[in-house]
Short mmCIF file of C-alpha atoms and ligand atoms in Angstrom, two decimals:
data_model
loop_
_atom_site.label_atom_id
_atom_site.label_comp_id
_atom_site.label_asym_id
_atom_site.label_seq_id
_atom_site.Cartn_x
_atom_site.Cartn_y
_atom_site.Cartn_z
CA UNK O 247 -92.30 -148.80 -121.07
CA UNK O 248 -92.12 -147.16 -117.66
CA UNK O 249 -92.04 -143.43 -117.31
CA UNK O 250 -88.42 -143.99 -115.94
CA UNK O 251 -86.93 -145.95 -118.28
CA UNK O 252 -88.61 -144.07 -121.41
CA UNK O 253 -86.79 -141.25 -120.03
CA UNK O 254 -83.12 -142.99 -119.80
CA UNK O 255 -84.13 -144.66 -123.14
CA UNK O 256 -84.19 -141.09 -124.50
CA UNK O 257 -81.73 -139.88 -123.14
CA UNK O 258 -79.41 -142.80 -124.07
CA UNK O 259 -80.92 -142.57 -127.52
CA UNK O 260 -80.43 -138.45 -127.46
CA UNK O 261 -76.37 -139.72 -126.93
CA UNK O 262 -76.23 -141.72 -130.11
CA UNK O 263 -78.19 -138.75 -131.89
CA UNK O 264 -81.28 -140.99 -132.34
CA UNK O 265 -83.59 -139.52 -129.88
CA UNK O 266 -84.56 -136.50 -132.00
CA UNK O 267 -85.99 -139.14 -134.57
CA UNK O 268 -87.97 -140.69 -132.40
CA UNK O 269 -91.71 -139.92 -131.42
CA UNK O 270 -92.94 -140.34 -127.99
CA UNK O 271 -95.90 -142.03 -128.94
CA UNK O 272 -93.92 -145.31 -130.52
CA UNK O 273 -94.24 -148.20 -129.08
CA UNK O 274 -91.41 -150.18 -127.46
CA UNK O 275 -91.41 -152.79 -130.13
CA UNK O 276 -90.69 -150.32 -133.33
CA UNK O 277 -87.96 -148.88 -132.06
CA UNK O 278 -84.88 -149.25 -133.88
CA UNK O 279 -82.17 -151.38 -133.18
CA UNK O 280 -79.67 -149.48 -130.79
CA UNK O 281 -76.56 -148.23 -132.80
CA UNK O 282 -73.37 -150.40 -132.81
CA UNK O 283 -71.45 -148.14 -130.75
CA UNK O 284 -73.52 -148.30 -127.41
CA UNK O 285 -72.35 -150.27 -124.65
CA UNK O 286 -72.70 -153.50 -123.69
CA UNK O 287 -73.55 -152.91 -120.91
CA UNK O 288 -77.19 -150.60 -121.95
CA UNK O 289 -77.69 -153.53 -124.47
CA UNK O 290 -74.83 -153.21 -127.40
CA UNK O 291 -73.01 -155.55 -129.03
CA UNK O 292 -69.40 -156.55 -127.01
CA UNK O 293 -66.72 -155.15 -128.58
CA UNK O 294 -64.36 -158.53 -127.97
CA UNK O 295 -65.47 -161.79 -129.18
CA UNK O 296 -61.88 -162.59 -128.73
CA UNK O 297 -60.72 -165.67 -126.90
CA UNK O 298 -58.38 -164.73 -124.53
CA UNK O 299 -55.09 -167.08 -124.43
CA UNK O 300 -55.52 -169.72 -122.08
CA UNK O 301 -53.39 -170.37 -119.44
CA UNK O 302 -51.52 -172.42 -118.62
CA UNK O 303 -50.02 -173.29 -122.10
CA UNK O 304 -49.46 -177.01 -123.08
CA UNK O 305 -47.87 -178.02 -126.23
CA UNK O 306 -48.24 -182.00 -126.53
CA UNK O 307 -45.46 -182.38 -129.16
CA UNK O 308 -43.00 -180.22 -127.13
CA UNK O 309 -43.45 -180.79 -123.81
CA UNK O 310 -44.81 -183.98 -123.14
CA UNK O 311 -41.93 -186.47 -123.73
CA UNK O 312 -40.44 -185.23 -121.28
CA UNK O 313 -42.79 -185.56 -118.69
CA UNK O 314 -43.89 -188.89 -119.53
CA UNK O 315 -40.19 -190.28 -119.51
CA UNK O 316 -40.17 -189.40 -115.52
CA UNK O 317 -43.72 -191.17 -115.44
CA UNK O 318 -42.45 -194.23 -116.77
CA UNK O 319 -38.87 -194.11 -114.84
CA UNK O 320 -40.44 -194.97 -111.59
CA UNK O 321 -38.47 -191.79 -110.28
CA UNK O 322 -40.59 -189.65 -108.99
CA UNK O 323 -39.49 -188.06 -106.25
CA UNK O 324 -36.68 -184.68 -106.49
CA UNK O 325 -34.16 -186.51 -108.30
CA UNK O 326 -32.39 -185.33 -111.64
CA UNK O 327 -34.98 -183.46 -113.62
CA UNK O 328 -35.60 -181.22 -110.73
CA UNK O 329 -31.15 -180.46 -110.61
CA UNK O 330 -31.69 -179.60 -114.43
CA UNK O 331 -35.07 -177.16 -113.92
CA UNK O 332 -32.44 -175.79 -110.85
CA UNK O 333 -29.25 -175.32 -113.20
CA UNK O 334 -31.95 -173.81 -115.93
CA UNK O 335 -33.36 -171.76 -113.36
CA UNK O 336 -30.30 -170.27 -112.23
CA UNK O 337 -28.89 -169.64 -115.39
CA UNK O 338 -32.13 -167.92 -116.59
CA UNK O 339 -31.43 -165.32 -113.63
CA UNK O 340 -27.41 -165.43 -113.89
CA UNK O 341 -27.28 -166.21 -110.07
CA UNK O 342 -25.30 -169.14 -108.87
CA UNK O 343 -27.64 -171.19 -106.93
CA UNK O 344 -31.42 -171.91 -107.18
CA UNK O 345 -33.47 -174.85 -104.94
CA UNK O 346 -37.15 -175.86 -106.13
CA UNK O 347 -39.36 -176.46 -103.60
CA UNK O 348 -43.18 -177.07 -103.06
CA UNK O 349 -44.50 -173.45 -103.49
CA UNK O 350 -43.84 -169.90 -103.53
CA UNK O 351 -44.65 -169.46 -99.72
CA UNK O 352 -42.94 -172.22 -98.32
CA UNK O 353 -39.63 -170.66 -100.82
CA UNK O 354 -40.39 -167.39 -98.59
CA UNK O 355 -40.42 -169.08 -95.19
CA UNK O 356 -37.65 -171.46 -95.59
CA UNK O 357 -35.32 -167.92 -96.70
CA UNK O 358 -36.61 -165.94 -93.77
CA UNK O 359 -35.79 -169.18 -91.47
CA UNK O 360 -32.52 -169.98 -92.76
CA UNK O 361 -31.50 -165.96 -92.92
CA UNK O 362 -32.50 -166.03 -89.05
CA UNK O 363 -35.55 -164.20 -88.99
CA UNK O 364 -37.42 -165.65 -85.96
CA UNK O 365 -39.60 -164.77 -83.13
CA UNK O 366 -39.08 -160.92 -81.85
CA UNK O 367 -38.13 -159.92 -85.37
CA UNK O 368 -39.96 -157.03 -87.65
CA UNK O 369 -40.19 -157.50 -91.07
CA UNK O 370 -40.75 -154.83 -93.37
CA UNK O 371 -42.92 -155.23 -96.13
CA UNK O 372 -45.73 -154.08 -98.31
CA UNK O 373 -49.29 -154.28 -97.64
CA UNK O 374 -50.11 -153.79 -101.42
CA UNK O 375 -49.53 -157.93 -101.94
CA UNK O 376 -50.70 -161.56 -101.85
CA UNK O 377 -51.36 -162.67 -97.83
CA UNK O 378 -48.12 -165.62 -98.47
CA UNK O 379 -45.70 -162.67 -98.30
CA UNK O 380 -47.13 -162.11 -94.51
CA UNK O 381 -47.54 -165.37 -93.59
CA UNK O 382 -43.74 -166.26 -94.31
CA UNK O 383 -42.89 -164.14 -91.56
CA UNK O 384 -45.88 -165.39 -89.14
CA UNK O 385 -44.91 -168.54 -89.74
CA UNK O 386 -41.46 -167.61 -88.34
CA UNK O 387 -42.71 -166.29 -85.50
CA UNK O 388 -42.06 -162.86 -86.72
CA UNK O 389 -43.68 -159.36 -86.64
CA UNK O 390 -44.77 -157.97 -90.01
CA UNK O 391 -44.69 -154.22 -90.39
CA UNK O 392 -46.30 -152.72 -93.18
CA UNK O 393 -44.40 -149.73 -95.22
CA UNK O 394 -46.98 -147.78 -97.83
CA UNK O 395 -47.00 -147.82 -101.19
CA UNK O 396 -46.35 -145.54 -104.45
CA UNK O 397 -49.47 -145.31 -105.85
CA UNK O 398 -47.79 -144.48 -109.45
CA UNK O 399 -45.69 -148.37 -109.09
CA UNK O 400 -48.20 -149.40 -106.94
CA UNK O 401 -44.68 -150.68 -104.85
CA UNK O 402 -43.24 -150.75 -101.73
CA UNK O 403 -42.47 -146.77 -101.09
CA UNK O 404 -38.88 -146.07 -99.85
CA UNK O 405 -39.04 -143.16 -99.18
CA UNK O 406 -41.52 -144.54 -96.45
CA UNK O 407 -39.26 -147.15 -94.73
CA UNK O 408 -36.91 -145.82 -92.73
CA UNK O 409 -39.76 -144.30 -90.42
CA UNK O 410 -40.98 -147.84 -89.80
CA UNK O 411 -37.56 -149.64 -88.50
CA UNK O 412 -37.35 -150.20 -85.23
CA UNK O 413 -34.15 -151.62 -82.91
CA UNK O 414 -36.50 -154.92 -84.08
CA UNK O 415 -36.19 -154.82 -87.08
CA UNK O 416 -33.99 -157.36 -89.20
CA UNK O 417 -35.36 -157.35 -92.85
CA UNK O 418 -36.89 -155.55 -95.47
CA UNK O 419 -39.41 -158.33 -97.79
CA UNK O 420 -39.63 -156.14 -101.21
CA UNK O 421 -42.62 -157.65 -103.51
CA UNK O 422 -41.94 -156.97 -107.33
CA UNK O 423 -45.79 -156.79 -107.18
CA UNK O 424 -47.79 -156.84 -110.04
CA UNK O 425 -43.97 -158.50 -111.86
CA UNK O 426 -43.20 -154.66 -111.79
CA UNK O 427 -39.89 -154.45 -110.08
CA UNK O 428 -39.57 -152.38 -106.76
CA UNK O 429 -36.87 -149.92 -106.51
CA UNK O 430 -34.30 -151.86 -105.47
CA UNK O 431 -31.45 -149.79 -105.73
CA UNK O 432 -33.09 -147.50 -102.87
CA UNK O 433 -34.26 -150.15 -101.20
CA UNK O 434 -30.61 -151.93 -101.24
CA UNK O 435 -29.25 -148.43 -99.94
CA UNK O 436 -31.47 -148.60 -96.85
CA UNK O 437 -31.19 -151.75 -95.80
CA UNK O 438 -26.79 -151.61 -95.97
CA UNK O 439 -27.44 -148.22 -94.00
CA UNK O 440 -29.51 -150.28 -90.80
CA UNK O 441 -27.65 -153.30 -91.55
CA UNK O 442 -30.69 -155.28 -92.77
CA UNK O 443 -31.44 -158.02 -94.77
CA UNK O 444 -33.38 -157.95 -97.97
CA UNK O 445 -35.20 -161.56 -99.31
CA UNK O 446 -37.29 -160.30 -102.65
CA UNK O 447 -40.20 -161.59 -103.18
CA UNK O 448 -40.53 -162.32 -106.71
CA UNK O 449 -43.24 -164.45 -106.54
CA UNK O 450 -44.84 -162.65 -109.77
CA UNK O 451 -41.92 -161.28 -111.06
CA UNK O 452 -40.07 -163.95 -113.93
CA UNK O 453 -37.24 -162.80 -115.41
CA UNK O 454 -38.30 -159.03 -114.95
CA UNK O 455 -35.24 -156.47 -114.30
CA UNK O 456 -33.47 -153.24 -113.28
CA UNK O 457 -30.38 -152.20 -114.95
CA UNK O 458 -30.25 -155.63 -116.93
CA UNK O 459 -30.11 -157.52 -113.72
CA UNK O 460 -32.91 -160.31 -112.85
CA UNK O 461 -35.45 -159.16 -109.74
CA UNK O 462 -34.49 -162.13 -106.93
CA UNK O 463 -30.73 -161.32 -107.51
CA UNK O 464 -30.29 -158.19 -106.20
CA UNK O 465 -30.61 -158.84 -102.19
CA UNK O 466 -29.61 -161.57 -99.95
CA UNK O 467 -32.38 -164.22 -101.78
CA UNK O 468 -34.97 -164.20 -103.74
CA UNK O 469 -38.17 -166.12 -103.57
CA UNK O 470 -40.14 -167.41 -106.86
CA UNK O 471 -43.47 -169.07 -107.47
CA UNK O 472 -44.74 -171.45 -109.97
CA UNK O 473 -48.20 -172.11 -109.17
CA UNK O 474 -50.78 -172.36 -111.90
CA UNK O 475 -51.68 -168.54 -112.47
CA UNK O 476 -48.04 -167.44 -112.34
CA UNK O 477 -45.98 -166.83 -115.46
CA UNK O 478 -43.91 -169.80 -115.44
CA UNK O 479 -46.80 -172.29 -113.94
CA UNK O 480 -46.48 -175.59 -112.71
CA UNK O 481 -49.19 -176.37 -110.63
CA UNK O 482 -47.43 -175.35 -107.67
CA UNK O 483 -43.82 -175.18 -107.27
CA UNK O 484 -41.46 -172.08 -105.77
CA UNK O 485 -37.99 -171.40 -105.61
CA UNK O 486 -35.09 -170.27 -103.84
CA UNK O 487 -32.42 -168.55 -105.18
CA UNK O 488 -29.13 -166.38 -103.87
CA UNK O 489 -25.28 -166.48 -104.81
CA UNK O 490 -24.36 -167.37 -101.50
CA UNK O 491 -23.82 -171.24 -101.04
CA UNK O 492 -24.00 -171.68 -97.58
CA UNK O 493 -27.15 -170.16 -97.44
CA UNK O 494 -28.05 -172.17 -100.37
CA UNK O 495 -26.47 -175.51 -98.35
CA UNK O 496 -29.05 -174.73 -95.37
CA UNK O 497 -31.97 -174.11 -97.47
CA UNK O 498 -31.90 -177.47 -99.12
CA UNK O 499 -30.72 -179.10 -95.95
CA UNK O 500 -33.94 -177.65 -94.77
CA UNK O 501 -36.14 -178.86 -97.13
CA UNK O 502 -34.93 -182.41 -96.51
CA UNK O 503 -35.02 -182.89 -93.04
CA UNK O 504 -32.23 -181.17 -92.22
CA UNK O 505 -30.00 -183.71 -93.44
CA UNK O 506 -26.99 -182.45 -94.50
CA UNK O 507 -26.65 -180.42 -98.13
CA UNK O 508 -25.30 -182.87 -100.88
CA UNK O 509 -27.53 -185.95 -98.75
CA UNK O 510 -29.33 -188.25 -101.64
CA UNK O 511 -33.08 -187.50 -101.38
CA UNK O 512 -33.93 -190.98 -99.49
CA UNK O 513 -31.05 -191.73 -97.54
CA UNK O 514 -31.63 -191.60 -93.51
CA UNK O 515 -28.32 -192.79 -92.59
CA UNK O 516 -26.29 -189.69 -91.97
CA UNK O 517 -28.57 -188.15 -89.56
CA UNK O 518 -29.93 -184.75 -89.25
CA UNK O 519 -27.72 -181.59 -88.39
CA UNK O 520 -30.31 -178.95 -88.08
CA UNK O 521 -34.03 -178.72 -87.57
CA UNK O 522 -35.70 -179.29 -90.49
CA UNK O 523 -39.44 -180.07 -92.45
CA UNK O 524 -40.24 -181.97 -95.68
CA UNK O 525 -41.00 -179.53 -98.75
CA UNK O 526 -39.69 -181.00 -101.53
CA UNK O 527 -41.02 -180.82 -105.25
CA UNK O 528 -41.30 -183.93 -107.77
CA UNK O 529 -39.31 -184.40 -110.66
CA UNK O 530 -42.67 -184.73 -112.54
CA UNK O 531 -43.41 -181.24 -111.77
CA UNK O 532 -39.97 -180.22 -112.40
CA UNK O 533 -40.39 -181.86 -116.22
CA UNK O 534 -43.31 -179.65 -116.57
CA UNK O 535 -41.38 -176.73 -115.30
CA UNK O 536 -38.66 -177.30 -118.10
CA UNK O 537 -41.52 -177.17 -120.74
CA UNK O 538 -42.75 -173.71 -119.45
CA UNK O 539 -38.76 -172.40 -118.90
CA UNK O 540 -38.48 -173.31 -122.84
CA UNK O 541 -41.12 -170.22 -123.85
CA UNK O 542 -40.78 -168.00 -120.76
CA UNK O 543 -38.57 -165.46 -122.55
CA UNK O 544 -40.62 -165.12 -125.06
CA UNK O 545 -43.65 -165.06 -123.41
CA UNK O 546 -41.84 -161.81 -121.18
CA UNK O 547 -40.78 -159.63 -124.29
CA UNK O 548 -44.30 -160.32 -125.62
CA UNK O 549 -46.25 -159.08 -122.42
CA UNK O 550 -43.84 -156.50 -122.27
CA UNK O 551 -44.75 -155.40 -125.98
CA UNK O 552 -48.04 -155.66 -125.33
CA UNK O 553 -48.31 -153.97 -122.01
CA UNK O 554 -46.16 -150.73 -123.26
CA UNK O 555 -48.66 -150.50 -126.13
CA UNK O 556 -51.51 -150.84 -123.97
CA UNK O 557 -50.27 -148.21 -121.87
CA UNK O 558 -49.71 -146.37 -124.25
CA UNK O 559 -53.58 -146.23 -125.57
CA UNK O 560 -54.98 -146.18 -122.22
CA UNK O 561 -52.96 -143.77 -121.12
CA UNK O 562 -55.00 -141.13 -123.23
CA UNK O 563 -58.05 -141.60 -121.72
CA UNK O 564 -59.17 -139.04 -118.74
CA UNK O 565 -59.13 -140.96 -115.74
CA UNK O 566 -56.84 -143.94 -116.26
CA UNK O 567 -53.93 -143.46 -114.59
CA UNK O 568 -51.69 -146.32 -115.85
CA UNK O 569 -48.93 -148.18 -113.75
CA UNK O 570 -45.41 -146.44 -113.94
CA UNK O 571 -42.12 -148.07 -114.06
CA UNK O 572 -39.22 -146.93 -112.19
CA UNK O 573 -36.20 -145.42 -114.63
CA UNK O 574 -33.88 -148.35 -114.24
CA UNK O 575 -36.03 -150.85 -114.85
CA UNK O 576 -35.34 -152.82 -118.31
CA UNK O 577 -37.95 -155.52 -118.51
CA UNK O 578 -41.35 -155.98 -116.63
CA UNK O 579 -42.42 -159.15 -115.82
CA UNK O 580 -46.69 -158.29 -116.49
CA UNK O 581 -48.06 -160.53 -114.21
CA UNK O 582 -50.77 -158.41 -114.13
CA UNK O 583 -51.00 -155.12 -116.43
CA UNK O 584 -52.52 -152.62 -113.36
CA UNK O 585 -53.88 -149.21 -114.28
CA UNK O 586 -55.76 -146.33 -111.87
CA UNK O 587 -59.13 -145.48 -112.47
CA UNK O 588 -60.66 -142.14 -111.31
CA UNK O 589 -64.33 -141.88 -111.30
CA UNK O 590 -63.64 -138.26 -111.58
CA UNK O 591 -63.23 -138.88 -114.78
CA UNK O 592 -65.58 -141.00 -115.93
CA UNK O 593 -68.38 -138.67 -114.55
CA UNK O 594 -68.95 -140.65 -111.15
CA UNK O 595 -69.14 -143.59 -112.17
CA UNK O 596 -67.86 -146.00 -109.74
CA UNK O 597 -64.73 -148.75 -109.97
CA UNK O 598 -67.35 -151.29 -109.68
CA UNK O 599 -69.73 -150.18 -112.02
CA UNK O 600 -66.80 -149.33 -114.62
CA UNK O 601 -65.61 -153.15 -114.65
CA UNK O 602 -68.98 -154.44 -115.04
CA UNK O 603 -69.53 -152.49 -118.16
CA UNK O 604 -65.92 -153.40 -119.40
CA UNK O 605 -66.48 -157.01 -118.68
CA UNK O 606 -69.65 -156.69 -120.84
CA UNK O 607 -67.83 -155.27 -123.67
CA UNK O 608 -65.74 -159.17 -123.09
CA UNK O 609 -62.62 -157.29 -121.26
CA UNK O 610 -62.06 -159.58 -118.36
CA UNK O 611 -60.80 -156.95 -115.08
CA UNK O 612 -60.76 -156.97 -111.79
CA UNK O 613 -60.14 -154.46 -108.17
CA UNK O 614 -57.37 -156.55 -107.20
CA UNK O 615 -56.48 -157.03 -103.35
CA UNK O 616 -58.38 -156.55 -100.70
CA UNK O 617 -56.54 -154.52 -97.97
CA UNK O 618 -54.28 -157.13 -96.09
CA UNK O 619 -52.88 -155.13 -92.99
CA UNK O 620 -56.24 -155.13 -91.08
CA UNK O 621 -57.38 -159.20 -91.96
CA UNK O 622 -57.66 -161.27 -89.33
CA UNK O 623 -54.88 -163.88 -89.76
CA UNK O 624 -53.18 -161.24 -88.14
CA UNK O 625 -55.03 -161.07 -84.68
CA UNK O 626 -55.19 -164.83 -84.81
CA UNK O 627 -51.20 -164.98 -84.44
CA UNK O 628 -50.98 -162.47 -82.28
CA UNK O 629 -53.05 -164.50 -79.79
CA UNK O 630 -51.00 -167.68 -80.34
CA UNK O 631 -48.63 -168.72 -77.06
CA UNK O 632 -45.42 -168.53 -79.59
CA UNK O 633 -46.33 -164.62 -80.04
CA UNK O 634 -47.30 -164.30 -76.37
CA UNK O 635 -44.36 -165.55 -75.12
CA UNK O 636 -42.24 -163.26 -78.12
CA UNK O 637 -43.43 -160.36 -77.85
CA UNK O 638 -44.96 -157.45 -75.17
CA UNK O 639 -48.09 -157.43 -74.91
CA UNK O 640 -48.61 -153.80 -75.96
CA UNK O 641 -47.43 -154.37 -79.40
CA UNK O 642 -50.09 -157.42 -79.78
CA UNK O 643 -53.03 -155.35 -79.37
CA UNK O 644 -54.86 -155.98 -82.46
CA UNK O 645 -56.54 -152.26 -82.75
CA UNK O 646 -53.34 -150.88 -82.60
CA UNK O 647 -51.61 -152.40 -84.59
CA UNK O 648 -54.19 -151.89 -87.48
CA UNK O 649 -53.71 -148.31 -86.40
CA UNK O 650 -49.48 -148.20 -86.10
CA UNK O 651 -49.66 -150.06 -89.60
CA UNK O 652 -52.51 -147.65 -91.09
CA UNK O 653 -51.50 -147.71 -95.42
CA UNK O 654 -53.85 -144.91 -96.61
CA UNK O 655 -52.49 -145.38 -100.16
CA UNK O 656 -52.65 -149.11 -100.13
CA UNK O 657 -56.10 -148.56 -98.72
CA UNK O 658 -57.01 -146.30 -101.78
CA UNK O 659 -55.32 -148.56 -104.10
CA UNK O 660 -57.64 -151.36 -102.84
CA UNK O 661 -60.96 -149.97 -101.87
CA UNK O 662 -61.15 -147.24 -104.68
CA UNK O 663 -58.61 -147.01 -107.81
CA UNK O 664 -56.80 -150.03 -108.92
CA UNK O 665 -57.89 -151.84 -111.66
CA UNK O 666 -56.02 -155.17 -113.09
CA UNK O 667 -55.98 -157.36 -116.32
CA UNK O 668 -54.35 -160.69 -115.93
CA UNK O 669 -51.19 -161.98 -117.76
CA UNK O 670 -52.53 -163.87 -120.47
CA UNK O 671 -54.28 -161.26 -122.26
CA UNK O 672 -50.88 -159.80 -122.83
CA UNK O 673 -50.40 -162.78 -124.74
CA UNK O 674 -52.69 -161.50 -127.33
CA UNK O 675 -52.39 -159.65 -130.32
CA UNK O 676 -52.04 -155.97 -130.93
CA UNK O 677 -55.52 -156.15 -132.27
CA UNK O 678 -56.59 -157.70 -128.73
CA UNK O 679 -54.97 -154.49 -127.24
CA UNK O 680 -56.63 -152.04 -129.58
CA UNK O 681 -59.69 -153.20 -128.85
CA UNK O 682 -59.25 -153.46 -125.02
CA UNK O 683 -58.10 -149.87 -125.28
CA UNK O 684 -61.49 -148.79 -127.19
CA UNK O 685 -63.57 -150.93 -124.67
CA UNK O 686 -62.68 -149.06 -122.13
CA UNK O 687 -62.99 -145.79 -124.13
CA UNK O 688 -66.03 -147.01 -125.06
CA UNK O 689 -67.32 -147.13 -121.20
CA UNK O 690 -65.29 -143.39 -120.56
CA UNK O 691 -67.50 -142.07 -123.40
CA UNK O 692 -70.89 -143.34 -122.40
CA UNK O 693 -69.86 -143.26 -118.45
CA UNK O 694 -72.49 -140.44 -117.67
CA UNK O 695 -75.12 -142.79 -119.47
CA UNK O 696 -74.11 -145.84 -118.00
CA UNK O 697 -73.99 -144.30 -113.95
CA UNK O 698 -77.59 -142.94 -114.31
CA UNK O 699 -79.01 -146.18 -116.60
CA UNK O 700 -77.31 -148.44 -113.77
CA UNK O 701 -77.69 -146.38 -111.11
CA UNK O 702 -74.07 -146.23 -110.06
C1 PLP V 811 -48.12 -166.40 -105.52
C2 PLP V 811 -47.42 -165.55 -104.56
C3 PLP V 811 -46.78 -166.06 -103.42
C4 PLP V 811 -46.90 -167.49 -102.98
O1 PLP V 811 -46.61 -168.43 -103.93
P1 PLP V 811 -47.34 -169.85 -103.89
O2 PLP V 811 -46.57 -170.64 -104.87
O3 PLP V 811 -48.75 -169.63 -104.31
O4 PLP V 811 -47.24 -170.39 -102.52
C5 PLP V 811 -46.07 -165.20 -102.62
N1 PLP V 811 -46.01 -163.88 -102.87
C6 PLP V 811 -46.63 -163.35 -103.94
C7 PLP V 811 -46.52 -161.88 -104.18
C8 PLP V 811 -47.37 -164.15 -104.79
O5 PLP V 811 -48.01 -163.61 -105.82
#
């Protein structure tokens, strides 16, 4: 044994209230075996043998009969299982319309199209969010401009936005982020005062709500996604959905060409009426939508069980700040369950260092996003002709843009604080939660240990 690491032996050992029993002079091998409480990290035992719930969830018996009657129709295409996952859909929310189409992103740039957001346009939204939220309005031919966050609901700040619209600006993109809803009603206020339009991205937001009311309904559209990680998965899949039907009509004209709204999916004869692209879903992936629908509400109030009881634990250990929920909020959706970590309080030791250990204990964690308003997806559009030829050229300089859209609580969010568990562990038991909750007190009590022993 090395000078240095007899001395961070002892002093690990001194911790457990070992070290005094131990002579200098004994060899490495007849040491005892370290006490069950040490980390896993300096060499314990994990604290979760658990299996986490896997995700995506398949029942055979329930949900494949279904599916295998499109298989063996022939009917693949979007034909009447898709209409039904729609009706469901829409009914699930209590708005009047909903359209599936091939993804979440695609669901975002066909509302921002159809609501008129096009080249010249500024589009407010949050940097604290997945890049398809930006890329809907790129792909437009829009500007995004990025409004900070709260730090405490890790959303979209209002109290931030008015300062960023310009005579440019046409509509506000809320992200429930996280499936914690935004604060709509402030945001709603904002946009009637500048005449904007709001399209919510709900992306990772299911049936989560404010003042009873599903996230997606509350501005012009809202904009869903089904891909495999999300809580209703389907591979991929994303939706549309709004209570007014003419904007409803040009979305799934749209989708299909641009032929005309109430067109059979295959018929060319009527001709197109508006410009249009191809991003419709299968009814194969619609039948395995259905079979997800059937446990989604369920699935919510358990998450949302789980995660106030969670937060509730973690909440009691210095330096975890956990997520907060805004007052009129009445169900979370728990995409993710995202809590603050302050090295402060875990004596220095940093956010990377901290999930390592917890992952050893067999808590899988992660930083979350990466900052998105300074990536270079955006420089790249800004140098397209389309953008050129839209915009002045000052407001395409890529260095100041970075700087005009500069989020310095996004930034701390995402370089320094934010840590995330994923949706499926909410699926767990209360057990599961207990012992997530004494992982990570676990790490807070041995933190000093751990930063010197790992040098972080
Ligand atoms: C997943 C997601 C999207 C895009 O959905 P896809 O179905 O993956 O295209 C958009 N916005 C947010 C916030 C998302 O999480």
């Amino acid at each position: 044994m090395s000078i240095l690491s007899r001395r961070t032996f002892l002093k690990q050992n001194a911790i457990l209230g070992v070290g005094a029993a131990l002579s200098p002079a004994l060899p490495a091998m007849a040491l005892p075996a370290v006490s069950p409480s040490v980390p896993a990290i300096l060499g314990g035992t994990p604290l979760l043998k658990t299996e986490w719930p896997k995700w995506p969830r398949w029942n055979p018996e329930t949900d494949e009969p279904k599916l295998l009657e499109v298989l063996r129709s022939g009917v693949w295409s979007r034909a009447g299982v898709t209409a039904e996952f729609e009706q469901k859909w829409a009914s699930a929310l209590g708005v009047k319309r909903s359209l599936l189409v091939v993804n979440g992103t695609n669901a975002l740039t066909i509302a921002l199209n159809q609501l008129d957001i096009r080249a010249g346009d500024e589009v407010l939204i949050p940097p604290y969010t997945f890049i398809a939220t930006a890329a809907a309005v790129l792909a437009n031919g829009a500007m995004p401009v990025f409004v900070d966050v709260d730090p405490e609901t890790f959303q979209i700040d209002p109290a931030r936005i008015e300062a960023k619209i310009t005579p440019r600006t046409k509509a506000i993109m809320p992200v429930h982020i996280l499936g914690l809803p935004a604060d709509m009603p402030a945001i709603m206020a904002i946009a009637k005062k500048h005449n904007l339009v709001v399209i919510e991205d709900a992306c990772q937001a299911h049936l989560a709500e404010i003042n009873h009311q599903k996230v997606g309904t509350l501005g012009q559209a809202g904009c869903f996604s089904f891909q495999n990680s999300k809580n209703l998965a389907i591979g991929e899949g994303g939706a549309i959905v709004s209570n007014d039907d003419a904007f409803m009509d040009r979305c799934f004209s749209y989708q299909n060409f641009g032929y005309p709204y109430g067109n059979v999916v295959g018929s060319v004869s009527t001709g197109s009426i508006r410009q249009g692209s191809k991003l419709r879903i299968t009814d194969y992936q619609a039948a395995i939508g259905l079979a997800q629908l059937a446990r989604l509400d369920a699935e919510t109030t358990t998450r949302n069980t789980n995660a106030a009881y969670l937060k509730s634990r973690l909440a009691a250990i210095p330096g975890i700040i956990p997520y907060k929920l805004y007052d009129h909020v009445t169900r979370g959706a728990f995409h993710l369950f995202p809590f603050r970590y302050r090295q402060e309080g875990f004596s220095g030791l940093s956010r990377a260092a901290f999930l390592k250990a917890l992952q050893a204990e067999g808590v899988p964690c992660s930083s979350g996003y990466a900052t998105l308003n300074d990536q270079l997806f955006l420089k790249d559009a800004f140098a397209s002709k389309n953008f050129r030829k839209s915009y002045p050229r000052e407001m395409l300089n890529f260095e100041e843009y970075v700087a005009r859209n500069a989020c310095p609580m996004n930034a701390r969010l995402c370089n320094e604080e934010a840590v995330w568990f994923t949706q499926n562990m909410l699926l767990g038991t209360r057990q599961d939660m207990d012992l997530i909750a004494d992982a990570v007190a676990r790490v807070h009590q041995y933190a000093d240990t751990i930063r010197k022993q790992t040098n972080r």
